[in-house]
Short mmCIF file of C-alpha atoms in Angstrom, two decimals:
data_model
loop_
_atom_site.label_atom_id
_atom_site.label_comp_id
_atom_site.label_asym_id
_atom_site.label_seq_id
_atom_site.Cartn_x
_atom_site.Cartn_y
_atom_site.Cartn_z
CA UNK A 1 -5.49 10.48 -15.66
CA UNK A 2 -5.38 7.06 -17.33
CA UNK A 3 -3.97 3.96 -15.63
CA UNK A 4 -1.98 2.35 -18.44
CA UNK A 5 0.55 0.02 -16.81
CA UNK A 6 1.38 -1.85 -13.63
CA UNK A 7 4.13 -3.93 -12.10
CA UNK A 8 5.20 -5.50 -8.82
CA UNK A 9 8.12 -7.12 -7.03
CA UNK A 10 8.40 -9.27 -3.92
CA UNK A 11 11.37 -10.81 -2.09
CA UNK A 12 12.33 -14.38 -2.88
CA UNK A 13 12.02 -15.70 0.68
CA UNK A 14 8.60 -16.66 2.05
CA UNK A 15 7.98 -17.46 5.71
CA UNK A 16 4.91 -19.53 6.49
CA UNK A 17 2.87 -19.35 9.67
CA UNK A 18 4.21 -22.74 10.68
CA UNK A 19 7.80 -21.55 10.28
CA UNK A 20 7.03 -18.43 12.30
CA UNK A 21 5.70 -20.60 15.13
CA UNK A 22 9.27 -21.85 15.58
CA UNK A 23 10.20 -18.32 16.67
CA UNK A 24 7.19 -17.10 18.66
CA UNK A 25 4.32 -18.68 20.57
CA UNK A 26 1.76 -18.87 17.78
CA UNK A 27 0.40 -21.35 15.23
CA UNK A 28 -1.03 -21.45 11.74
CA UNK A 29 -4.67 -21.75 12.81
CA UNK A 30 -4.44 -18.81 15.24
CA UNK A 31 -3.02 -16.52 12.55
CA UNK A 32 -5.27 -17.71 9.69
CA UNK A 33 -8.55 -17.45 11.60
CA UNK A 34 -7.80 -13.94 12.86
CA UNK A 35 -6.18 -12.43 9.76
CA UNK A 36 -6.39 -14.71 6.74
CA UNK A 37 -2.59 -14.62 6.40
CA UNK A 38 -0.74 -17.87 5.63
CA UNK A 39 2.71 -16.54 4.68
CA UNK A 40 4.70 -13.35 4.12
CA UNK A 41 7.73 -12.35 2.01
CA UNK A 42 10.83 -11.09 3.83
CA UNK A 43 13.60 -9.16 2.07
CA UNK A 44 17.06 -10.69 2.14
CA UNK A 45 20.46 -8.96 2.30
CA UNK A 46 20.48 -8.19 -1.44
CA UNK A 47 16.84 -7.01 -1.60
CA UNK A 48 16.68 -3.41 -0.42
CA UNK A 49 13.59 -1.23 -0.64
CA UNK A 50 15.26 0.58 -3.55
CA UNK A 51 15.70 -2.75 -5.31
CA UNK A 52 12.06 -3.81 -4.83
CA UNK A 53 10.66 -0.39 -5.79
CA UNK A 54 12.87 -0.20 -8.88
CA UNK A 55 11.89 -3.67 -10.05
CA UNK A 56 8.18 -2.86 -9.66
CA UNK A 57 8.59 0.47 -11.44
CA UNK A 58 10.53 -1.09 -14.31
CA UNK A 59 7.81 -3.71 -14.71
CA UNK A 60 5.19 -0.94 -14.90
CA UNK A 61 7.30 0.89 -17.51
CA UNK A 62 7.56 -2.27 -19.58
CA UNK A 63 3.84 -2.99 -19.28
CA UNK A 64 2.95 0.54 -20.38
CA UNK A 65 5.47 0.43 -23.22
CA UNK A 66 7.33 3.51 -21.98
CA UNK A 67 10.99 4.34 -21.93
CA UNK A 68 12.50 5.86 -18.77
CA UNK A 69 12.81 9.21 -20.55
CA UNK A 70 9.02 9.31 -20.98
CA UNK A 71 8.53 9.78 -17.22
CA UNK A 72 8.04 13.27 -15.72
CA UNK A 73 7.32 12.29 -12.11
CA UNK A 74 8.16 9.42 -9.76
CA UNK A 75 6.25 9.27 -6.48
CA UNK A 76 7.34 6.64 -3.96
CA UNK A 77 4.88 5.95 -1.16
CA UNK A 78 6.80 4.33 1.69
CA UNK A 79 7.20 4.39 5.45
CA UNK A 80 10.43 2.39 5.42
CA UNK A 81 12.88 4.20 3.13
CA UNK A 82 16.48 3.15 2.65
CA UNK A 83 17.42 6.80 3.19
CA UNK A 84 15.44 9.25 5.33
CA UNK A 85 16.47 12.01 2.92
CA UNK A 86 14.48 10.19 0.23
CA UNK A 87 14.59 6.90 -1.65
CA UNK A 88 12.65 7.95 -4.76
CA UNK A 89 15.74 9.66 -6.25
CA UNK A 90 17.62 6.36 -5.90
CA UNK A 91 14.84 4.67 -7.85
CA UNK A 92 14.98 7.40 -10.49
CA UNK A 93 18.71 6.82 -10.85
CA UNK A 94 18.31 3.05 -11.06
CA UNK A 95 15.68 3.37 -13.79
CA UNK A 96 17.65 5.99 -15.72
CA UNK A 97 14.60 8.28 -15.75
CA UNK A 98 16.73 11.39 -16.20
CA UNK A 99 13.85 13.81 -16.88
CA UNK A 100 11.73 12.78 -13.90
CA UNK A 101 11.48 14.61 -10.60
CA UNK A 102 11.30 12.05 -7.79
CA UNK A 103 10.29 12.27 -4.16
CA UNK A 104 8.89 10.20 -1.30
CA UNK A 105 5.42 10.46 0.22
CA UNK A 106 4.70 9.00 3.65
CA UNK A 107 1.16 8.04 4.67
CA UNK A 108 1.69 4.45 5.84
CA UNK A 109 -0.89 2.01 4.47
CA UNK A 110 -2.84 4.85 2.82
CA UNK A 111 0.33 5.96 1.05
CA UNK A 112 -0.24 4.48 -2.39
CA UNK A 113 -3.72 5.94 -2.80
CA UNK A 114 -2.57 9.30 -1.45
CA UNK A 115 0.35 9.25 -3.91
CA UNK A 116 -1.89 8.26 -6.82
CA UNK A 117 -4.25 11.14 -6.03
CA UNK A 118 -1.27 13.51 -5.70
CA UNK A 119 0.05 12.44 -9.10
CA UNK A 120 -3.36 13.08 -10.64
CA UNK A 121 -3.16 16.72 -9.58
CA UNK A 122 0.14 17.23 -11.43
CA UNK A 123 -1.20 15.53 -14.53
CA UNK A 124 -4.52 17.33 -14.37
CA UNK A 125 -2.84 20.72 -14.13
CA UNK A 126 -1.02 20.12 -17.38
CA UNK A 127 2.44 20.58 -15.86
CA UNK A 128 3.34 16.89 -16.29
CA UNK A 129 2.24 14.17 -18.68
CA UNK A 130 3.43 10.83 -17.35
CA UNK A 131 4.13 9.50 -13.85
CA UNK A 132 5.15 6.36 -12.03
CA UNK A 133 3.41 5.88 -8.69
CA UNK A 134 5.09 3.27 -6.48
CA UNK A 135 4.00 1.77 -3.18
CA UNK A 136 6.80 -0.10 -1.41
CA UNK A 137 7.57 -1.09 2.15
CA UNK A 138 10.09 -3.24 3.98
CA UNK A 139 8.48 -3.34 7.41
CA UNK A 140 10.35 -6.52 8.34
CA UNK A 141 13.21 -4.26 9.44
CA UNK A 142 10.91 -2.50 11.95
CA UNK A 143 8.99 -5.47 13.33
CA UNK A 144 9.71 -6.91 16.78
CA UNK A 145 10.01 -10.56 15.79
CA UNK A 146 9.35 -11.61 19.37
CA UNK A 147 5.98 -9.79 19.50
CA UNK A 148 3.43 -12.23 18.13
CA UNK A 149 0.69 -9.58 18.00
CA UNK A 150 2.52 -7.69 15.23
CA UNK A 151 5.21 -9.89 13.68
CA UNK A 152 2.63 -12.23 12.12
CA UNK A 153 1.00 -9.39 10.16
CA UNK A 154 3.64 -7.70 8.03
CA UNK A 155 5.61 -8.56 4.93
CA UNK A 156 7.75 -6.80 2.31
CA UNK A 157 6.91 -5.91 -1.27
CA UNK A 158 6.42 -3.26 -3.93
CA UNK A 159 3.90 -2.36 -6.60
CA UNK A 160 3.69 0.38 -9.18
CA UNK A 161 1.35 1.92 -11.73
CA UNK A 162 2.10 4.00 -14.81
CA UNK A 163 -0.36 6.87 -15.26
CA UNK A 164 -0.64 9.53 -17.94
CA UNK A 165 -2.65 12.65 -18.66
CA UNK A 166 -5.64 11.97 -20.89
CA UNK A 167 -8.96 13.26 -22.12
CA UNK A 168 -12.14 12.95 -20.07
CA UNK A 169 -13.23 9.84 -21.99
CA UNK A 170 -10.20 7.88 -20.73
CA UNK A 171 -10.14 9.17 -17.15
CA UNK A 172 -9.22 6.44 -14.70
CA UNK A 173 -9.69 8.42 -11.47
CA UNK A 174 -13.41 9.13 -11.28
CA UNK A 175 -13.42 10.46 -7.73
CA UNK A 176 -11.55 10.34 -4.45
CA UNK A 177 -11.70 11.15 -0.75
CA UNK A 178 -8.86 11.50 1.80
CA UNK A 179 -9.00 11.70 5.60
CA UNK A 180 -6.64 11.96 8.61
CA UNK A 181 -7.22 11.82 12.36
CA UNK A 182 -4.08 12.55 14.35
CA UNK A 183 -5.98 12.29 17.63
CA UNK A 184 -5.85 8.51 17.13
CA UNK A 185 -2.22 8.42 16.06
CA UNK A 186 -1.19 6.28 19.02
CA UNK A 187 -3.14 3.26 17.74
CA UNK A 188 -0.39 2.37 15.26
CA UNK A 189 3.10 3.83 15.41
CA UNK A 190 6.68 3.42 14.30
CA UNK A 191 7.96 6.08 16.66
CA UNK A 192 11.24 7.92 17.10
CA UNK A 193 13.29 6.61 20.01
CA UNK A 194 13.42 9.00 22.96
CA UNK A 195 17.14 8.72 23.58
CA UNK A 196 19.48 11.65 24.26
CA UNK A 197 23.25 11.84 24.62
CA UNK A 198 25.44 14.53 26.25
CA UNK A 199 26.51 17.26 23.84
CA UNK A 200 28.01 20.33 25.59
CA UNK A 201 27.71 21.05 29.27
CA UNK A 202 24.10 20.45 30.23
CA UNK A 203 22.97 20.29 26.61
CA UNK A 204 21.98 16.96 25.10
CA UNK A 205 21.19 15.87 21.54
CA UNK A 206 18.60 13.30 20.55
CA UNK A 207 19.97 10.13 18.99
CA UNK A 208 18.40 8.89 15.79
CA UNK A 209 16.52 5.62 15.59
CA UNK A 210 13.04 4.18 15.80
CA UNK A 211 11.22 1.81 18.10
CA UNK A 212 9.58 -1.32 16.62
CA UNK A 213 6.03 -1.12 15.29
CA UNK A 214 3.45 -0.79 18.06
CA UNK A 215 -0.23 -1.44 17.36
CA UNK A 216 -3.52 -1.56 19.23
CA UNK A 217 -5.02 -4.24 17.02
CA UNK A 218 -8.58 -4.01 18.33
CA UNK A 219 -8.78 -0.25 17.83
CA UNK A 220 -7.30 -0.41 14.34
CA UNK A 221 -9.76 -3.14 13.37
CA UNK A 222 -12.75 -1.17 14.69
CA UNK A 223 -11.47 1.94 12.91
CA UNK A 224 -11.21 0.12 9.59
CA UNK A 225 -14.59 -1.63 9.63
CA UNK A 226 -16.27 1.67 10.56
CA UNK A 227 -14.44 4.23 8.44
CA UNK A 228 -13.78 2.31 5.22
CA UNK A 229 -17.46 1.60 4.41
CA UNK A 230 -18.32 5.18 5.39
CA UNK A 231 -15.80 6.81 3.07
CA UNK A 232 -16.62 4.43 0.23
CA UNK A 233 -20.34 5.18 0.66
CA UNK A 234 -19.60 8.89 0.50
CA UNK A 235 -17.53 8.44 -2.65
CA UNK A 236 -20.05 6.22 -4.42
CA UNK A 237 -22.86 8.64 -3.65
CA UNK A 238 -20.81 11.63 -4.84
CA UNK A 239 -19.99 9.92 -8.14
CA UNK A 240 -23.48 8.50 -8.68
CA UNK A 241 -22.16 4.95 -8.58
CA UNK A 242 -24.21 2.01 -7.30
CA UNK A 243 -22.35 -0.90 -5.65
CA UNK A 244 -23.68 -3.27 -8.29
CA UNK A 245 -21.86 -1.24 -10.96
CA UNK A 246 -18.50 -2.15 -9.46
CA UNK A 247 -16.47 -4.92 -10.99
CA UNK A 248 -14.05 -5.21 -8.05
CA UNK A 249 -13.27 -4.04 -4.55
CA UNK A 250 -9.55 -3.28 -4.33
CA UNK A 251 -8.80 -2.66 -0.66
CA UNK A 252 -5.67 -2.40 1.44
CA UNK A 253 -4.70 -5.97 2.30
CA UNK A 254 -4.55 -5.88 6.10
CA UNK A 255 -7.03 -8.48 7.33
CA UNK A 256 -9.41 -10.75 5.43
CA UNK A 257 -12.16 -10.11 7.97
CA UNK A 258 -12.02 -6.39 7.14
CA UNK A 259 -12.26 -7.10 3.41
CA UNK A 260 -15.25 -9.38 3.94
CA UNK A 261 -16.98 -6.90 6.25
CA UNK A 262 -16.71 -4.12 3.66
CA UNK A 263 -18.08 -6.40 0.94
CA UNK A 264 -21.01 -7.40 3.16
CA UNK A 265 -21.78 -3.74 3.88
CA UNK A 266 -22.36 -3.14 0.15
CA UNK A 267 -23.85 -6.56 -0.61
CA UNK A 268 -20.93 -7.32 -2.92
CA UNK A 269 -20.11 -10.98 -3.50
CA UNK A 270 -16.87 -12.02 -1.85
CA UNK A 271 -15.64 -13.31 -5.23
CA UNK A 272 -15.43 -9.66 -6.34
CA UNK A 273 -13.09 -8.77 -3.48
CA UNK A 274 -9.50 -8.88 -4.69
CA UNK A 275 -7.35 -10.55 -2.04
CA UNK A 276 -3.80 -11.90 -1.93
CA UNK A 277 -2.88 -11.23 1.71
CA UNK A 278 -2.83 -14.94 2.40
CA UNK A 279 0.49 -15.12 0.54
CA UNK A 280 2.00 -11.72 1.33
CA UNK A 281 0.56 -10.38 4.58
CA UNK A 282 0.30 -6.64 5.06
CA UNK A 283 2.88 -4.95 2.82
CA UNK A 284 1.62 -1.47 3.81
CA UNK A 285 1.82 0.99 0.90
CA UNK A 286 2.51 -1.88 -1.51
CA UNK A 287 -0.67 -3.89 -0.97
CA UNK A 288 -3.01 -2.12 -3.42
CA UNK A 289 -0.65 -1.91 -6.44
CA UNK A 290 0.70 -5.41 -5.74
CA UNK A 291 -2.85 -6.77 -5.76
CA UNK A 292 -3.80 -4.76 -8.85
CA UNK A 293 -0.80 -6.03 -10.79
CA UNK A 294 -1.60 -9.63 -9.91
CA UNK A 295 -5.25 -9.25 -10.98
CA UNK A 296 -4.35 -7.49 -14.23
CA UNK A 297 -1.70 -10.03 -15.18
CA UNK A 298 -3.93 -13.05 -14.47
CA UNK A 299 -6.80 -11.53 -16.47
CA UNK A 300 -9.30 -10.82 -13.73
CA UNK A 301 -9.12 -7.04 -14.16
CA UNK A 302 -9.86 -6.10 -17.76
CA UNK A 303 -9.78 -2.74 -19.59
CA UNK A 304 -12.87 -0.75 -18.66
CA UNK A 305 -13.39 -2.47 -15.31
CA UNK A 306 -14.52 -0.26 -12.44
CA UNK A 307 -12.77 -0.66 -9.07
CA UNK A 308 -13.57 0.90 -5.69
CA UNK A 309 -10.33 1.16 -3.73
CA UNK A 310 -9.56 2.15 -0.16
CA UNK A 311 -6.36 2.48 1.84
CA UNK A 312 -6.32 2.80 5.62
CA UNK A 313 -3.88 2.65 8.49
CA UNK A 314 -1.39 4.55 10.61
CA UNK A 315 -1.77 8.27 11.04
CA UNK A 316 -4.58 7.43 11.42
CA UNK A 317 -5.25 7.97 7.74
CA UNK A 318 -7.68 6.60 5.23
CA UNK A 319 -8.88 7.32 1.73
CA UNK A 320 -10.89 6.00 -1.18
CA UNK A 321 -10.73 6.23 -4.95
CA UNK A 322 -13.01 5.13 -7.76
CA UNK A 323 -10.77 3.78 -10.51
CA UNK A 324 -11.26 2.59 -14.07
CA UNK A 325 -8.50 0.42 -15.46
CA UNK A 326 -7.47 1.13 -19.05
CA UNK A 327 -4.25 -0.74 -19.55
CA UNK A 328 -1.55 -0.17 -22.15
CA UNK A 329 -2.48 1.96 -25.16
CA UNK A 330 -1.32 1.24 -28.69
#
């Protein structure tokens, strides 16, 4: 599987820490020192998840030099769909990718990596040739904006990559690992509301809806700084890759302290850690492709560069992938 194109999209409106302090009891220094976040993008009335995902996917198509009819598969990693029956088909329709099968994949902040690995299996089997993998979330609709422990963390955005089947010499997915631990699910949830209404006689029916995001920040932080280095170590050992061979660390953008801790674990210079969370906050499944697109477009990530990537979050779930960027082919 070769990674041959990328794209991203973010809402127009940006809310700074100082602006947020007008709503809740917080301040810029408190947020920055604990998370590294300075601002986050928030979708407006005309910026649905479908809109953001479609814009990112179209940008990846353009970058790869594909037409919509070239696409066999569209995978949308999201935990905040516009339609619980699936938002990927809406994206397919918007793009005009008539030949593509499209479906959602939900794995929270690990979603993009899980979707990328899933796409690789279709391409590797020979059943499909080209795929768009999108990570997009609009968690602003599920944040309690009066809860300063969570509302300061999340933002909206989308990112996408175009991937295609290739020979071994161009393979861009050199190895991967995936993990889940449902026994720790309660650390980070966006849970169904436990509300029931009378139906017939003594029977009731549950009403749809979800509670705001709930998070045990300390436990999630400890989970990340323990499990991410462990799974990356396992992957690097399995692929015979030394940390000094890596060009970049491309990690889920949740907290700058987590990114720095992982770099320190492998003695990787902090300048090799790709980070844009200061401007966007935690965009969940979008963080990795959003960061990749930024680094490709500004020239930091070049064809042939080797990236160790890890996604981690609710589920609890986490994963890692060793990626080589190729970029558009002639």
